[in-house]
CSV table of C-alpha atoms and ligand atoms in Angstrom, one decimal:
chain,number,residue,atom,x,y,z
A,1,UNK,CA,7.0,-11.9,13.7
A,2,UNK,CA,5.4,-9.2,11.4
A,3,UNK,CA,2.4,-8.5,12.4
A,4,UNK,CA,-0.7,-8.8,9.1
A,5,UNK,CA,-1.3,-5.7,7.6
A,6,UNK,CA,-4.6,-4.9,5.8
A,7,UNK,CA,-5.5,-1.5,3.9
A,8,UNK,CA,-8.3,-0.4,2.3
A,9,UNK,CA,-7.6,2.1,-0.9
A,10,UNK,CA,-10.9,3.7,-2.1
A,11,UNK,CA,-9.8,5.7,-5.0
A,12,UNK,CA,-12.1,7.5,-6.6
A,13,UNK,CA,-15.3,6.2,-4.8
A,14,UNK,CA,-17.2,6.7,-1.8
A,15,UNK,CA,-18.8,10.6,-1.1
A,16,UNK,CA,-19.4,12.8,2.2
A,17,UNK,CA,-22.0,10.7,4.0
A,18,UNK,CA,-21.5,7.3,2.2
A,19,UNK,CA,-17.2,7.2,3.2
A,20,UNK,CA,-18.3,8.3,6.9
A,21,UNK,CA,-20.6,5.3,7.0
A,22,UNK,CA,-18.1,2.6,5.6
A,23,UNK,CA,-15.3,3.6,7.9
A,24,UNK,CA,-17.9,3.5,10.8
A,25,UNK,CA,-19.7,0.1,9.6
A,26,UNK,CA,-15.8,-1.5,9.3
A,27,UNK,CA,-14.4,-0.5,12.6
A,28,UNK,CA,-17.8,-1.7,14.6
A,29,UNK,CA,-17.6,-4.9,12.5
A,30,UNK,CA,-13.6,-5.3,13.3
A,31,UNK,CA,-13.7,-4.0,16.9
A,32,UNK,CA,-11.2,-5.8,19.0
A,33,UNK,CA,-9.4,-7.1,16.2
A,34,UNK,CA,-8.3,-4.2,14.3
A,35,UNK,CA,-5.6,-2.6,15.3
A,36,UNK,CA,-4.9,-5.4,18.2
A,37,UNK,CA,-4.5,-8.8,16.1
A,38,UNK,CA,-4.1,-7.0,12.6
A,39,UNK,CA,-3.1,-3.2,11.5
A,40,UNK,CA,-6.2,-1.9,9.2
A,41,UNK,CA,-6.2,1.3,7.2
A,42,UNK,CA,-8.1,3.5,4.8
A,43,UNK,CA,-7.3,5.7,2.1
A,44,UNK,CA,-10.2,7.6,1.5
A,45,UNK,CA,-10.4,10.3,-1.3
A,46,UNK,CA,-8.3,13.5,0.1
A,47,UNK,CA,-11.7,15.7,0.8
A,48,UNK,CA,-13.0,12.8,2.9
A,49,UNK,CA,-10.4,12.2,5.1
A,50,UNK,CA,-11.4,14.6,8.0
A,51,UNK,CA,-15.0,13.0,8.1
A,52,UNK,CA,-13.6,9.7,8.2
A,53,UNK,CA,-10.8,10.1,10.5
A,54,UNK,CA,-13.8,11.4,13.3
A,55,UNK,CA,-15.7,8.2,12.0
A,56,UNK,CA,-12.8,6.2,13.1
A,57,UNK,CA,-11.3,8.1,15.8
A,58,UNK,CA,-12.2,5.6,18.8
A,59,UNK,CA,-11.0,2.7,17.0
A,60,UNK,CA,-7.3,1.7,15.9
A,61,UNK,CA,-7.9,2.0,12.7
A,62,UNK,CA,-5.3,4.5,10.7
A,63,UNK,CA,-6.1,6.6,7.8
A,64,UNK,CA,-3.9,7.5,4.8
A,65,UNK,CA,-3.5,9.7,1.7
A,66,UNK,CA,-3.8,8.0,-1.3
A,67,UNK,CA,-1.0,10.3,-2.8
A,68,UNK,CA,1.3,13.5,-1.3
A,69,UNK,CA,3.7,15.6,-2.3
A,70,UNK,CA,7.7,16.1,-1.7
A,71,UNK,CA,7.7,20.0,-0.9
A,72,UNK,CA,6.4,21.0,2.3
A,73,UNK,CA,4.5,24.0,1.2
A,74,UNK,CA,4.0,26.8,-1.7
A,75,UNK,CA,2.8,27.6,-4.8
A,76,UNK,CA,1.7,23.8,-5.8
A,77,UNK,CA,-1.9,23.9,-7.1
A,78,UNK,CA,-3.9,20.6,-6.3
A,79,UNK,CA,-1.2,19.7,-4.3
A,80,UNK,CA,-1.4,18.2,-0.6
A,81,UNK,CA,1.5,18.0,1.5
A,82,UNK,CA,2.8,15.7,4.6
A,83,UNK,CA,2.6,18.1,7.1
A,84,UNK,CA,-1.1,18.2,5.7
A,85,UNK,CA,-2.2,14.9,5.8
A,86,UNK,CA,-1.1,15.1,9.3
A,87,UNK,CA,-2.9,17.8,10.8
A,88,UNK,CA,-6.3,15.8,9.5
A,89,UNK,CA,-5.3,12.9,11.3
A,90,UNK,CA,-3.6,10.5,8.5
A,91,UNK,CA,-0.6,8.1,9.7
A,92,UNK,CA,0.3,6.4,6.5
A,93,UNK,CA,1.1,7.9,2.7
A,94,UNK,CA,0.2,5.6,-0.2
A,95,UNK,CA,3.6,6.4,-3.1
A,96,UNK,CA,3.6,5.3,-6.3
A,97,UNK,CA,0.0,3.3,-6.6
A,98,UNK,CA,0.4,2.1,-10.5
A,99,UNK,CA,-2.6,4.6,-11.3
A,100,UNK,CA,-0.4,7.7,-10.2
A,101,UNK,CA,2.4,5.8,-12.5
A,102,UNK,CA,0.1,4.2,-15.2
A,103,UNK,CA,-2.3,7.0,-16.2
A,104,UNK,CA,-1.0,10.4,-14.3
A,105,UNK,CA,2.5,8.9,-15.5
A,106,UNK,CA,4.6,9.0,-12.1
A,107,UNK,CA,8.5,8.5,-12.3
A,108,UNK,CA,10.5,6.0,-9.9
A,109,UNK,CA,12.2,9.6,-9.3
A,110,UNK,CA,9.2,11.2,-7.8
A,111,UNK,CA,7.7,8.6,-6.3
A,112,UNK,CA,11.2,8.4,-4.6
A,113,UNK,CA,10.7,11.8,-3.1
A,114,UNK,CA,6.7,11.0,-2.2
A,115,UNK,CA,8.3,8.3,0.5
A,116,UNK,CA,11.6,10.2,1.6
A,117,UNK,CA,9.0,13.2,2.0
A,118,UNK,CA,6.7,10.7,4.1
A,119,UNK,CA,8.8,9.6,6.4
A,120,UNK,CA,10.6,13.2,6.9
A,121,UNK,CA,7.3,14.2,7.7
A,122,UNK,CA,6.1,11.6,10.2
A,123,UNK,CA,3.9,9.2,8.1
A,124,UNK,CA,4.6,5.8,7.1
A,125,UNK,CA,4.7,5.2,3.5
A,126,UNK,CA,3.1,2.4,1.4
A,127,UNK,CA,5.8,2.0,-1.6
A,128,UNK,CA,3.7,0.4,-4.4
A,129,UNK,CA,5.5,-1.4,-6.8
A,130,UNK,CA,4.1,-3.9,-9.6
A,131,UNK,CA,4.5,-4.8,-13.2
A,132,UNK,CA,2.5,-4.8,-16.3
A,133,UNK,CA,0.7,-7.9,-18.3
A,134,UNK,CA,3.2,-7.0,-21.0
A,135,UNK,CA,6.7,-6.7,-19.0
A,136,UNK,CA,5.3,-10.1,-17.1
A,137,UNK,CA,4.9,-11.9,-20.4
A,138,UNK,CA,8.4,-10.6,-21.6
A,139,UNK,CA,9.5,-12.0,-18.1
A,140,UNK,CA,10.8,-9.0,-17.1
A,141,UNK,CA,8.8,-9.2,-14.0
A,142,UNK,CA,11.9,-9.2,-11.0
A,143,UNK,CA,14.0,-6.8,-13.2
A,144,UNK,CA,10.9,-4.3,-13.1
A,145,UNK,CA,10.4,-4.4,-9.5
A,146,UNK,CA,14.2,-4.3,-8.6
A,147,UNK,CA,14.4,-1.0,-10.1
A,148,UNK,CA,11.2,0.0,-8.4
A,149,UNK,CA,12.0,-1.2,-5.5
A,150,UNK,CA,15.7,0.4,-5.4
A,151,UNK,CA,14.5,3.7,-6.8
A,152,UNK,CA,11.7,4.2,-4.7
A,153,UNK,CA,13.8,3.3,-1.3
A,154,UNK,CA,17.0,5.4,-2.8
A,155,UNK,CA,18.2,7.6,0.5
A,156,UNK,CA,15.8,5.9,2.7
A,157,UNK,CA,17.7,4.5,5.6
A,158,UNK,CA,17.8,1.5,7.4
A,159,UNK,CA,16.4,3.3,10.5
A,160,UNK,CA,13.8,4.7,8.1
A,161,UNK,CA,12.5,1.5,6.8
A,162,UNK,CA,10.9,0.9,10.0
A,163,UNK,CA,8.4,3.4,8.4
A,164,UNK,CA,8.0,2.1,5.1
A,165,UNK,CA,5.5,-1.2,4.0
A,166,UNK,CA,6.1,-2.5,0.3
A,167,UNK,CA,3.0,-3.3,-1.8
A,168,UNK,CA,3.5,-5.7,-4.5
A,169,UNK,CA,0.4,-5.3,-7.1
A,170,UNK,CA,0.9,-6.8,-10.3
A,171,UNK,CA,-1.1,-4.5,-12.7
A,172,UNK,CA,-2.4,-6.8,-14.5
A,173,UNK,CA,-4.9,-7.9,-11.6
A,174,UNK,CA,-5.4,-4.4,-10.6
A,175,UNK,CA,-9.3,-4.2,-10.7
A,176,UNK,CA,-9.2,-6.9,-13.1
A,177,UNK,CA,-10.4,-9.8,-11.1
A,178,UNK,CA,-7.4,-11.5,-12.2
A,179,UNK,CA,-5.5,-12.0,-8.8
A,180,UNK,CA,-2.4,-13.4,-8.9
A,181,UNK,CA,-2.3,-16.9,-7.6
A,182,UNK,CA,-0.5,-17.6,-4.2
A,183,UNK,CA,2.4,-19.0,-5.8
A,184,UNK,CA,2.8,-16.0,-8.0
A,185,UNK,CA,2.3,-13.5,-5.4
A,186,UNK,CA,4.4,-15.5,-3.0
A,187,UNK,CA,7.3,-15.6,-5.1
A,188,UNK,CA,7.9,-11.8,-6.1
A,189,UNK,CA,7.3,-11.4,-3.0
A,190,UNK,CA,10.2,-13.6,-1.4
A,191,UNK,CA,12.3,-12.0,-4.4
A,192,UNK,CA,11.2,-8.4,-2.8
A,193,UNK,CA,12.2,-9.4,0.8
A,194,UNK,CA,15.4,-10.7,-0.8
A,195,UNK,CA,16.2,-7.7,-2.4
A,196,UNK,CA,15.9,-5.9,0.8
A,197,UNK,CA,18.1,-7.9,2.2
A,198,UNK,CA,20.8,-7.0,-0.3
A,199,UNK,CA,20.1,-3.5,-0.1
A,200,UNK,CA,20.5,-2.9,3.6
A,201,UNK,CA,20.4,-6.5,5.6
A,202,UNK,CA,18.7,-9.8,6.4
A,203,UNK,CA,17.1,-9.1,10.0
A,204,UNK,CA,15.7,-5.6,8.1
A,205,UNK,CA,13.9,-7.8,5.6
A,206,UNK,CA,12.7,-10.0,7.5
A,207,UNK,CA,10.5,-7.2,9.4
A,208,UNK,CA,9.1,-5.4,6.7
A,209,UNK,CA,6.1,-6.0,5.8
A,210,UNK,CA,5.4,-6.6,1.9
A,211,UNK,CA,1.4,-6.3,1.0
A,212,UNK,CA,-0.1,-8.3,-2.0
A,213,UNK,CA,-2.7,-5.8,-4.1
A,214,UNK,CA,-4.9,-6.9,-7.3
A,215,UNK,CA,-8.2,-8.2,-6.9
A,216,UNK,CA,-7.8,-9.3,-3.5
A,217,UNK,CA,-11.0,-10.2,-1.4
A,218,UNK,CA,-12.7,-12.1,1.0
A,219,UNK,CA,-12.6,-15.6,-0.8
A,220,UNK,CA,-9.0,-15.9,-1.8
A,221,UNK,CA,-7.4,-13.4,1.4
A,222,UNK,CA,-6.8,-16.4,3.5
A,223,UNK,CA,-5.1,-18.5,0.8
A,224,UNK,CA,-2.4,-15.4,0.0
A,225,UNK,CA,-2.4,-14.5,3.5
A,226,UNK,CA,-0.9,-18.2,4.4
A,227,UNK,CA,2.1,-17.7,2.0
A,228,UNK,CA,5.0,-17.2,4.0
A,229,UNK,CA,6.3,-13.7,2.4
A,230,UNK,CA,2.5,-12.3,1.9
A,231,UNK,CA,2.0,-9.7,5.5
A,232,UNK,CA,-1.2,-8.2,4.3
A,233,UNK,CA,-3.0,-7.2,1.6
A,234,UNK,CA,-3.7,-3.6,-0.5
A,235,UNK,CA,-7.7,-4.0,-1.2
A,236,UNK,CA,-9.0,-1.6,-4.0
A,237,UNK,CA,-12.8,-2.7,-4.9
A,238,UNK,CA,-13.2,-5.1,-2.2
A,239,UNK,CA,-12.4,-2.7,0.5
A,240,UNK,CA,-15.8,-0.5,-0.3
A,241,UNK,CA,-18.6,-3.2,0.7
A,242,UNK,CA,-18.5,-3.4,5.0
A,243,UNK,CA,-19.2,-7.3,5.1
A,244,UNK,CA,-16.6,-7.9,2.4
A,245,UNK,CA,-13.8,-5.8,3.9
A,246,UNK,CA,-14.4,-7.0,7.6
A,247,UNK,CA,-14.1,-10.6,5.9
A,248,UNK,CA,-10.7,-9.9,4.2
A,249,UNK,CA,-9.6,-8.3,7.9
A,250,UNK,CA,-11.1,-11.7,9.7
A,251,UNK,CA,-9.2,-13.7,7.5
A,252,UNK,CA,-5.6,-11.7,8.3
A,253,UNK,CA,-5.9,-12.4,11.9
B,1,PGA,P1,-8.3,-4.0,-6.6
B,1,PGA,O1,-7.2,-2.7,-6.4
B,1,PGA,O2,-8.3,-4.7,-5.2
B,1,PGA,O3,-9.6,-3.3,-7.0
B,1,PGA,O4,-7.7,-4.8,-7.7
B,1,PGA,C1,-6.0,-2.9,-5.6
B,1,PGA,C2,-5.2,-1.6,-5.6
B,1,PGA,O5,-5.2,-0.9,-6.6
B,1,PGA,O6,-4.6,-1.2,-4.6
């Protein structure tokens, strides 16, 4: 049984006193659940995440970098390593969100090396994977995910997946209000856990958990939540209003 898995992305929101306060008003709001019923996580911006890690620190809730990078240390500017997210607290690595690949222009290549580097440094990776409006329409949809799916995982092995969560977020219902219906979601999602099981073996996909993204929130979490292949949910706007994010957690458990 895989247990629901709900994370909160902030992006490029939230500031010093404002992030502290959300993470606080969430896990007082999801006390007793979080952590215990359903696994909840934040990805705050990078300077944030020491203020919001204390904010959490006596709940269950984990706390993630939104990006990282392969090398351990040196002569990288703006560049924030594993071992670095660790020693503020994080437990989870967010690889290959579509913005990294959509508008900083990420490579199935280097978002390969973000997870292998996550997991070789004691975090569990969130391997993002989705396609755009225009590769749907061309219904190229399952070819585009195969190869994100096979690239980002390349070298990972089976005792290494029990790090790794998938994220399926169409981009087309990135922030668009556009979510993908159930049946949508629910079916690249069945292809995804599939997949895995051709890559490495049936029992492996049936415990990893795949998370739906793109305009997710508190009044259609339940109805993707009940598809069979859908183990939690990657929130972007919905995840920076307390009572909103609470509700999409309520609704996992
Ligand atoms: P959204 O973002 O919920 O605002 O659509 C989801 C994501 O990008 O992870």
């Amino acid at each position: 049984m895989r247990k629901a898995f709900i994370a909160g992305n902030w992006k490029m929101n939230t500031d010093a006193s404002g992030g502290a306060a959300l993470a606080k008003g969430i896990a007082e709001a999801t006390d007793g659940i979080a952590g215990e019923s359903v696994d909840v996580a934040f990805f705050p911006p990078f300077v944030y995440l020491q203020s919001v890690v204390s904010a959490v620190s006596s709940s269950s809730i984990g706390i993630g970098g939104q990006d990282i990078y392969f090398e351990e240390k040196g002569a990288f500017t703006g560049e924030i390593s594993a071992a670095m997210l660790k020693d503020v607290g994080c437990v989870y690595a967010l690889c290959g969100h579509s913005e990294r690949r959509h508008v900083i222009g990420e490579s199935d290549e280097l978002v390969n090396k973000k997870v292998l580097a996550s997991i070789s440094g004691g975090l569990m990776p969130i391997l993002c994977v989705g396609e755009l409006i225009e590769e749907r329409k061309a219904e190229k949809t399952e070819e585009v995910v195969e190869r994100q799916v096979r690239a980002g995982l390349k070298d990972v092995s089976a005792e290494k997946m029990a790090a790794v969560t998938v994220a399926y977020e169409p981009v087309w219902a990135i922030g668009t209000g556009l979510t993908a219906t159930p049946d949508q979601a629910q079916e690249v999602h069945a292809f995804i856990r599939n997949l895995l099981a051709d890559m490495y073996d049936a029992k492996l996909a049936e415990e990893v958990r795949i998370q739906y993204g793109g305009s997710a929130k508190a009044d259609n979490a339940a109805e993707l939540m009940g598809q069979k292949d859908i183990d939690g949910l990657l929130v972007g706007g919905a995840s920076l209003k307390v009572e909103d994010f609470a509700a999409i957690i309520k609704a996992a458990v």
